[in-house]
Amino acid sequence: MRIIKPGDILPSDITPRETYLNRRQFMAGIAALAAAPAFAASAPAAHGPKLPGTKPGRFSTNEARTPFESVAGYNNFYEFGTGKSDPAENAHTLKTRPWTVAVEGEVKRARIHDIDEMLRLAPLEERIYRLRCVEGWSMVIPWVGFPLAELIRRAEPTGNAKFVEFVTLHDPGQMPYQRTSILDWPYVEGLRIDEANHPLTLLAVGLYGEVLPGQNGAPVRLVVPWKYGFKSAKSIVKIRFVEKAPNTAWMRAAPDEYGFFSNVNPRVDHPRWSQARERRIGEFFKRETLMFNGYAEQVAHLYRGMDLRKFF
Ligand SMILES: Nc1nc2c(c(=O)[nH]1)N[C@H]1C(S)=C(S)[C@@H](COP(=O)(O)O)O[C@H]1N2
Ligand SMILES: [Mo]
């Protein structure tokens, strides 16, 4: 039986988590606060090496960016624990070299990319995107990467390639919570081929101009900004082109709560909470959640004629 889902650690949890972030900022430098509660044990997230040659790309928002400390210190990566600071504390066991990404399935040019060769596949761009977690918090993150479409074009999908499946590394030696059954491992996500080819969809290798921290999905992860955060699979080792919609990790865990599309939609509530509003990390008052996370102009046409309550 599965007992932990994103929702189980949500609504009641938001205020304490906000308090924690503010408290960490407040306490920076006040190391003598011995009475600090459990959260204070986490060290500030380490910075990675700079990624040279990154050019500004399309679609960036000019909203205030969420500080690096929060982007790298507060997130979900269940392979390293279910708490928001667990990934930052535990992801140091992830080894990102050597690393390969297999591109396979319904393609004419199946191949195994070495990660360093993959970094040179296309020019690296900075894209400042909103990310909205299904739990009700959001961030603004300056990603570094290139459009997934660049990789898809080189793979030459066949006519049977209707969907793309993304598979995270499965190695309990590096990812300790894969020894538990909080999810069916490995973590699997999927996109329809047109969503995968959309110019907003990124393969990200960095953030804030630096190599991705392990906790953010190093060495390569998906970023799909108009969908809930869990669609953006981390630490990817396989990209498979398939005819049928993949059975994703969250659909397997709770099919009535997490659908295949999972587009950010303030009008379709999660069965256990409203999706109408969100808390931008670092802000006190909640914001209205925007249709497709504010990317409707770019992506609404992909869903024309679809009942978004049925295809949630
Ligand atoms: N492999 C894997 N990918 C994952 C997750 C996970 O648990 N495992 N969590 C998802 C969720 S719920 C969110 S909100 C984002 C959060 O991480 P980020 O802030 O680095 O994007 O990663 C997504 N990708
Ligand atoms: Mo999430």
Coordinates of C-alpha atoms and ligand atoms in Angstrom, one line a residue:
M1 CA 0.0 0.0 0.0
R2 CA 1.3 3.4 -0.9
I3 CA 1.0 6.0 1.9
I4 CA 3.0 9.0 0.8
K5 CA 1.9 11.2 -2.0
P6 CA 2.8 14.8 -2.7
G7 CA -0.5 15.9 -1.2
D8 CA 0.1 14.1 2.1
I9 CA 2.9 16.5 2.9
L10 CA 1.1 19.5 1.8
P11 CA -1.5 21.9 2.9
S12 CA -0.9 22.0 6.6
D13 CA 2.8 21.9 5.8
I14 CA 3.1 25.0 3.7
T15 CA 3.3 27.6 6.5
P16 CA 6.0 25.8 8.5
R17 CA 8.0 25.4 5.3
E18 CA 7.7 29.0 4.5
T19 CA 8.7 29.9 8.0
Y20 CA 11.7 27.6 7.7
L21 CA 12.9 29.4 4.5
N22 CA 12.6 32.8 6.2
R23 CA 14.2 31.5 9.3
R24 CA 17.2 30.2 7.4
Q25 CA 17.7 33.6 5.8
F26 CA 17.3 35.3 9.2
M27 CA 19.8 32.9 10.8
A28 CA 22.5 33.2 8.2
G29 CA 25.5 34.1 10.2
I30 CA 23.8 33.6 13.6
A31 CA 25.4 30.2 14.1
A32 CA 25.1 30.5 17.8
L33 CA 21.4 29.9 17.8
A34 CA 21.6 26.5 19.5
A35 CA 17.9 26.2 20.0
A36 CA 17.4 26.0 16.3
P37 CA 14.9 23.3 15.3
A38 CA 15.6 20.3 13.1
F39 CA 15.6 22.2 9.8
A40 CA 18.5 24.4 10.8
A41 CA 20.7 21.3 10.5
S42 CA 20.8 21.6 6.7
A43 CA 23.8 23.3 5.3
P44 CA 23.4 25.9 2.6
A45 CA 23.3 24.3 -0.9
A46 CA 26.7 24.0 -2.6
H47 CA 27.3 25.9 -5.9
G48 CA 28.4 23.9 -8.9
P49 CA 31.0 24.9 -11.6
K50 CA 30.1 27.6 -14.0
L51 CA 28.6 26.6 -17.4
P52 CA 30.4 28.7 -20.0
G53 CA 28.9 30.0 -23.2
T54 CA 25.3 30.3 -22.1
K55 CA 23.2 32.6 -24.2
P56 CA 19.8 34.1 -23.2
G57 CA 17.0 32.1 -24.8
R58 CA 13.3 32.6 -25.6
F59 CA 10.3 32.7 -23.3
S60 CA 12.0 34.0 -20.1
T61 CA 9.8 35.7 -17.6
N62 CA 11.1 39.0 -16.0
E63 CA 9.5 38.1 -12.7
A64 CA 11.9 38.1 -9.7
R65 CA 14.0 34.9 -9.6
T66 CA 13.7 32.7 -6.6
P67 CA 17.1 32.8 -4.7
F68 CA 19.5 30.0 -5.5
E69 CA 19.4 28.9 -1.8
S70 CA 15.7 28.1 -2.1
V71 CA 15.9 26.6 -5.6
A72 CA 18.6 24.2 -4.5
G73 CA 17.5 23.8 -0.9
Y74 CA 13.8 23.2 -1.0
N75 CA 12.3 20.8 -3.5
N76 CA 11.1 17.3 -4.2
F77 CA 13.3 14.4 -5.3
Y78 CA 11.8 11.3 -3.6
E79 CA 14.8 9.2 -4.4
F80 CA 16.5 11.2 -1.7
G81 CA 13.6 11.5 0.8
T82 CA 10.2 13.1 1.0
G83 CA 11.0 16.2 3.0
K84 CA 11.7 19.4 1.2
S85 CA 15.3 19.7 2.5
D86 CA 16.1 16.0 2.1
P87 CA 17.2 16.2 -1.5
A88 CA 19.7 19.0 -0.7
E89 CA 21.0 17.0 2.3
N90 CA 21.2 13.6 0.7
A91 CA 21.9 14.0 -3.1
H92 CA 25.7 14.1 -2.6
T93 CA 25.6 10.3 -3.1
L94 CA 24.5 10.8 -6.7
K95 CA 27.4 10.2 -9.1
T96 CA 26.9 12.2 -12.3
R97 CA 30.0 10.9 -14.2
P98 CA 30.2 8.7 -16.1
W99 CA 26.6 9.1 -17.3
T100 CA 24.8 8.1 -20.4
V101 CA 21.3 8.7 -21.7
A102 CA 19.8 6.1 -24.0
V103 CA 17.6 7.3 -26.8
E104 CA 15.6 4.4 -28.0
G105 CA 12.3 3.0 -29.2
E106 CA 10.4 4.3 -32.2
V107 CA 13.3 6.2 -33.7
K108 CA 15.5 5.7 -36.8
R109 CA 18.6 6.7 -34.9
A110 CA 18.6 5.0 -31.6
R111 CA 21.8 5.8 -29.7
I112 CA 23.5 6.2 -26.3
H113 CA 24.6 9.7 -25.6
D114 CA 27.5 10.3 -23.2
I115 CA 26.5 13.2 -21.0
D116 CA 29.5 15.4 -22.0
E117 CA 28.7 14.8 -25.7
M118 CA 25.0 15.6 -24.9
L119 CA 26.1 19.0 -23.4
R120 CA 27.5 19.9 -26.8
L121 CA 24.4 18.7 -28.8
A122 CA 23.0 22.2 -29.0
P123 CA 23.9 25.7 -27.8
L124 CA 23.1 26.2 -24.1
E125 CA 20.5 28.8 -23.4
E126 CA 19.3 30.4 -20.2
R127 CA 15.5 30.2 -19.8
I128 CA 13.9 31.8 -16.8
Y129 CA 10.7 29.8 -16.2
R130 CA 8.0 29.6 -13.5
L131 CA 7.7 26.2 -11.9
R132 CA 4.5 25.3 -10.1
C133 CA 4.4 22.2 -7.8
V134 CA 1.1 20.3 -7.5
E135 CA 1.5 20.9 -3.8
G136 CA 0.8 24.6 -4.1
W137 CA 4.2 26.3 -4.1
S138 CA 6.0 27.9 -7.0
M139 CA 9.4 29.3 -7.9
V140 CA 11.0 31.3 -10.8
I141 CA 14.2 29.4 -11.9
P142 CA 16.9 30.4 -14.4
W143 CA 17.5 27.1 -16.1
V144 CA 20.4 26.3 -18.5
G145 CA 19.7 23.8 -21.2
F146 CA 18.5 23.4 -24.7
P147 CA 15.1 22.5 -26.3
L148 CA 14.3 18.8 -26.1
A149 CA 13.2 19.2 -29.8
E150 CA 16.9 19.4 -30.7
L151 CA 17.5 15.9 -29.5
I152 CA 14.2 14.6 -30.9
R153 CA 15.1 15.9 -34.4
R154 CA 18.4 14.1 -34.4
A155 CA 16.8 10.9 -33.2
E156 CA 14.3 10.9 -36.2
P157 CA 11.2 9.5 -34.6
T158 CA 9.1 7.0 -36.7
G159 CA 5.5 7.5 -37.4
N160 CA 4.7 5.3 -34.4
A161 CA 6.3 7.7 -32.0
K162 CA 3.2 9.2 -30.4
F163 CA 4.6 9.7 -26.8
V164 CA 8.0 10.1 -25.1
E165 CA 8.9 8.3 -21.9
F166 CA 11.6 9.7 -19.5
V167 CA 13.2 7.3 -17.0
T168 CA 15.2 8.4 -14.0
L169 CA 18.3 6.5 -12.8
H170 CA 17.5 3.4 -10.8
D171 CA 20.4 2.7 -8.4
P172 CA 19.5 2.3 -4.7
G173 CA 23.2 2.5 -3.9
Q174 CA 23.1 6.1 -5.0
M175 CA 19.5 6.9 -4.4
P176 CA 18.7 5.6 -0.9
Y177 CA 14.9 6.0 -0.9
Q178 CA 14.7 3.6 -3.8
R179 CA 15.1 1.0 -1.1
T180 CA 11.6 2.0 0.1
S181 CA 8.3 1.6 -1.7
I182 CA 7.1 5.2 -1.5
L183 CA 7.0 5.0 -5.4
D184 CA 7.4 2.2 -7.9
W185 CA 11.0 2.8 -9.1
P186 CA 12.3 3.9 -11.4
Y187 CA 10.6 7.3 -11.6
V188 CA 8.9 7.4 -15.0
E189 CA 7.3 10.4 -16.7
G190 CA 5.9 11.0 -20.2
L191 CA 4.8 13.6 -22.7
R192 CA 2.8 13.5 -25.9
I193 CA 5.2 13.9 -28.8
D194 CA 3.9 17.4 -29.7
E195 CA 4.4 18.5 -26.0
A196 CA 7.9 17.0 -26.1
N197 CA 8.7 18.9 -29.3
H198 CA 7.3 22.2 -28.0
P199 CA 10.0 24.9 -27.9
L200 CA 9.3 25.6 -24.2
T201 CA 10.2 22.0 -23.3
L202 CA 13.9 21.9 -22.1
L203 CA 16.5 19.4 -21.3
A204 CA 18.2 21.3 -18.5
V205 CA 21.8 20.8 -17.4
G206 CA 22.2 23.8 -15.2
L207 CA 20.6 26.6 -13.2
Y208 CA 21.8 30.1 -12.3
G209 CA 24.6 29.7 -14.9
E210 CA 26.0 26.7 -13.0
V211 CA 26.1 22.9 -13.4
L212 CA 22.8 21.5 -11.9
P213 CA 23.0 20.6 -8.3
G214 CA 22.3 16.8 -7.7
Q215 CA 19.1 17.7 -5.8
N216 CA 17.8 19.5 -8.9
G217 CA 18.2 16.5 -11.2
A218 CA 21.9 16.4 -12.3
P219 CA 23.3 15.8 -14.8
V220 CA 20.2 16.2 -17.0
R221 CA 16.5 16.7 -16.4
L222 CA 13.4 17.7 -18.1
V223 CA 11.7 21.1 -17.6
V224 CA 8.1 21.5 -18.7
P225 CA 7.0 24.8 -17.3
W226 CA 3.2 24.6 -18.1
K227 CA 2.8 21.4 -16.2
Y228 CA 2.9 20.5 -12.5
G229 CA 6.5 20.1 -11.3
F230 CA 6.4 16.3 -11.1
K231 CA 6.3 16.0 -14.9
S232 CA 9.8 17.4 -15.0
A233 CA 11.7 14.1 -14.4
K234 CA 15.2 14.4 -12.9
S235 CA 18.5 12.6 -13.5
I236 CA 17.4 11.0 -16.7
V237 CA 19.0 7.9 -18.1
K238 CA 16.5 6.9 -20.8
I239 CA 14.4 8.7 -23.3
R240 CA 12.1 6.2 -25.1
F241 CA 9.8 6.9 -28.0
V242 CA 6.6 4.9 -27.8
E243 CA 3.2 4.4 -29.3
K244 CA 1.1 4.4 -26.1
A245 CA 1.0 6.8 -23.2
P246 CA 3.5 5.7 -20.6
N247 CA 2.2 4.7 -17.2
T248 CA 3.9 7.3 -15.1
A249 CA 5.2 6.9 -11.5
W250 CA 2.5 9.2 -10.1
M251 CA -0.3 7.6 -12.1
R252 CA 0.7 4.2 -10.8
A253 CA 0.8 5.7 -7.2
A254 CA -2.6 7.4 -7.3
P255 CA -4.4 7.3 -10.7
D256 CA -7.4 9.3 -9.4
E257 CA -5.1 12.2 -8.3
Y258 CA -2.5 12.4 -11.0
G259 CA -3.4 12.2 -14.7
F260 CA -1.1 11.9 -17.7
F261 CA -1.4 15.5 -18.7
S262 CA -1.2 17.3 -15.4
N263 CA -1.3 20.8 -17.0
V264 CA -1.3 23.5 -14.4
N265 CA -5.0 24.4 -14.2
P266 CA -6.6 26.5 -11.5
R267 CA -10.1 25.3 -12.4
V268 CA -9.4 21.6 -11.9
D269 CA -8.8 20.9 -8.2
H270 CA -6.7 18.0 -6.9
P271 CA -9.2 15.6 -5.2
R272 CA -7.9 16.7 -1.8
W273 CA -7.2 20.4 -2.3
S274 CA -7.8 23.5 -4.4
Q275 CA -5.4 24.4 -7.2
A276 CA -6.8 27.9 -7.5
R277 CA -3.9 29.6 -5.7
E278 CA -0.2 29.1 -5.0
R279 CA 2.5 30.4 -2.8
R280 CA 5.5 31.8 -4.6
I281 CA 8.5 30.8 -2.4
G282 CA 9.7 33.9 -0.6
E283 CA 6.3 35.7 -0.7
F284 CA 3.8 35.9 2.1
F285 CA 0.5 36.3 0.2
K286 CA -0.7 33.7 -2.2
R287 CA -1.1 34.4 -5.9
E288 CA -3.8 33.2 -8.3
T289 CA -2.6 30.2 -10.2
L290 CA -2.7 30.9 -14.0
M291 CA -4.0 28.6 -16.6
F292 CA -1.0 26.5 -18.0
N293 CA 1.1 28.3 -15.4
G294 CA 0.9 31.5 -17.4
Y295 CA 2.1 29.8 -20.7
A296 CA -1.4 29.6 -22.3
E297 CA -0.4 31.8 -25.2
Q298 CA 2.3 29.3 -26.1
V299 CA 0.6 26.0 -25.4
A300 CA -3.2 26.3 -25.2
H301 CA -3.5 25.2 -28.9
L302 CA -2.0 21.8 -28.0
Y303 CA -5.2 21.0 -26.1
R304 CA -7.9 22.6 -28.3
G305 CA -11.0 20.5 -28.3
M306 CA -9.9 18.4 -25.2
D307 CA -12.0 18.3 -22.1
L308 CA -9.4 19.3 -19.5
R309 CA -11.4 18.0 -16.6
K310 CA -11.4 14.5 -18.2
F311 CA -7.8 14.8 -19.4
F312 CA -6.4 16.2 -16.1
Ligands
LIG1 N1 13.1 11.5 -10.5 C1 12.4 12.4 -9.9 N2 12.0 13.5 -10.6 C2 11.3 14.5 -10.0 C3 10.7 14.3 -8.7 C4 11.1 13.1 -8.0 O1 10.7 12.8 -6.9 N3 11.9 12.2 -8.6 N4 9.9 15.2 -8.1 C5 9.2 16.1 -9.0 C6 8.5 17.2 -8.3 S1 7.1 16.8 -7.5 C7 8.9 18.5 -8.5 S2 7.9 19.8 -7.9 C8 10.2 18.9 -9.1 C9 10.9 19.7 -8.1 O2 12.3 19.9 -8.3 P1 12.9 21.2 -8.9 O3 12.6 22.3 -8.0 O4 14.4 20.9 -9.0 O5 12.3 21.4 -10.3 O6 10.9 17.8 -9.5 C10 10.1 16.7 -10.1 N5 11.0 15.6 -10.7
MO2 MO 5.9 18.8 -7.2

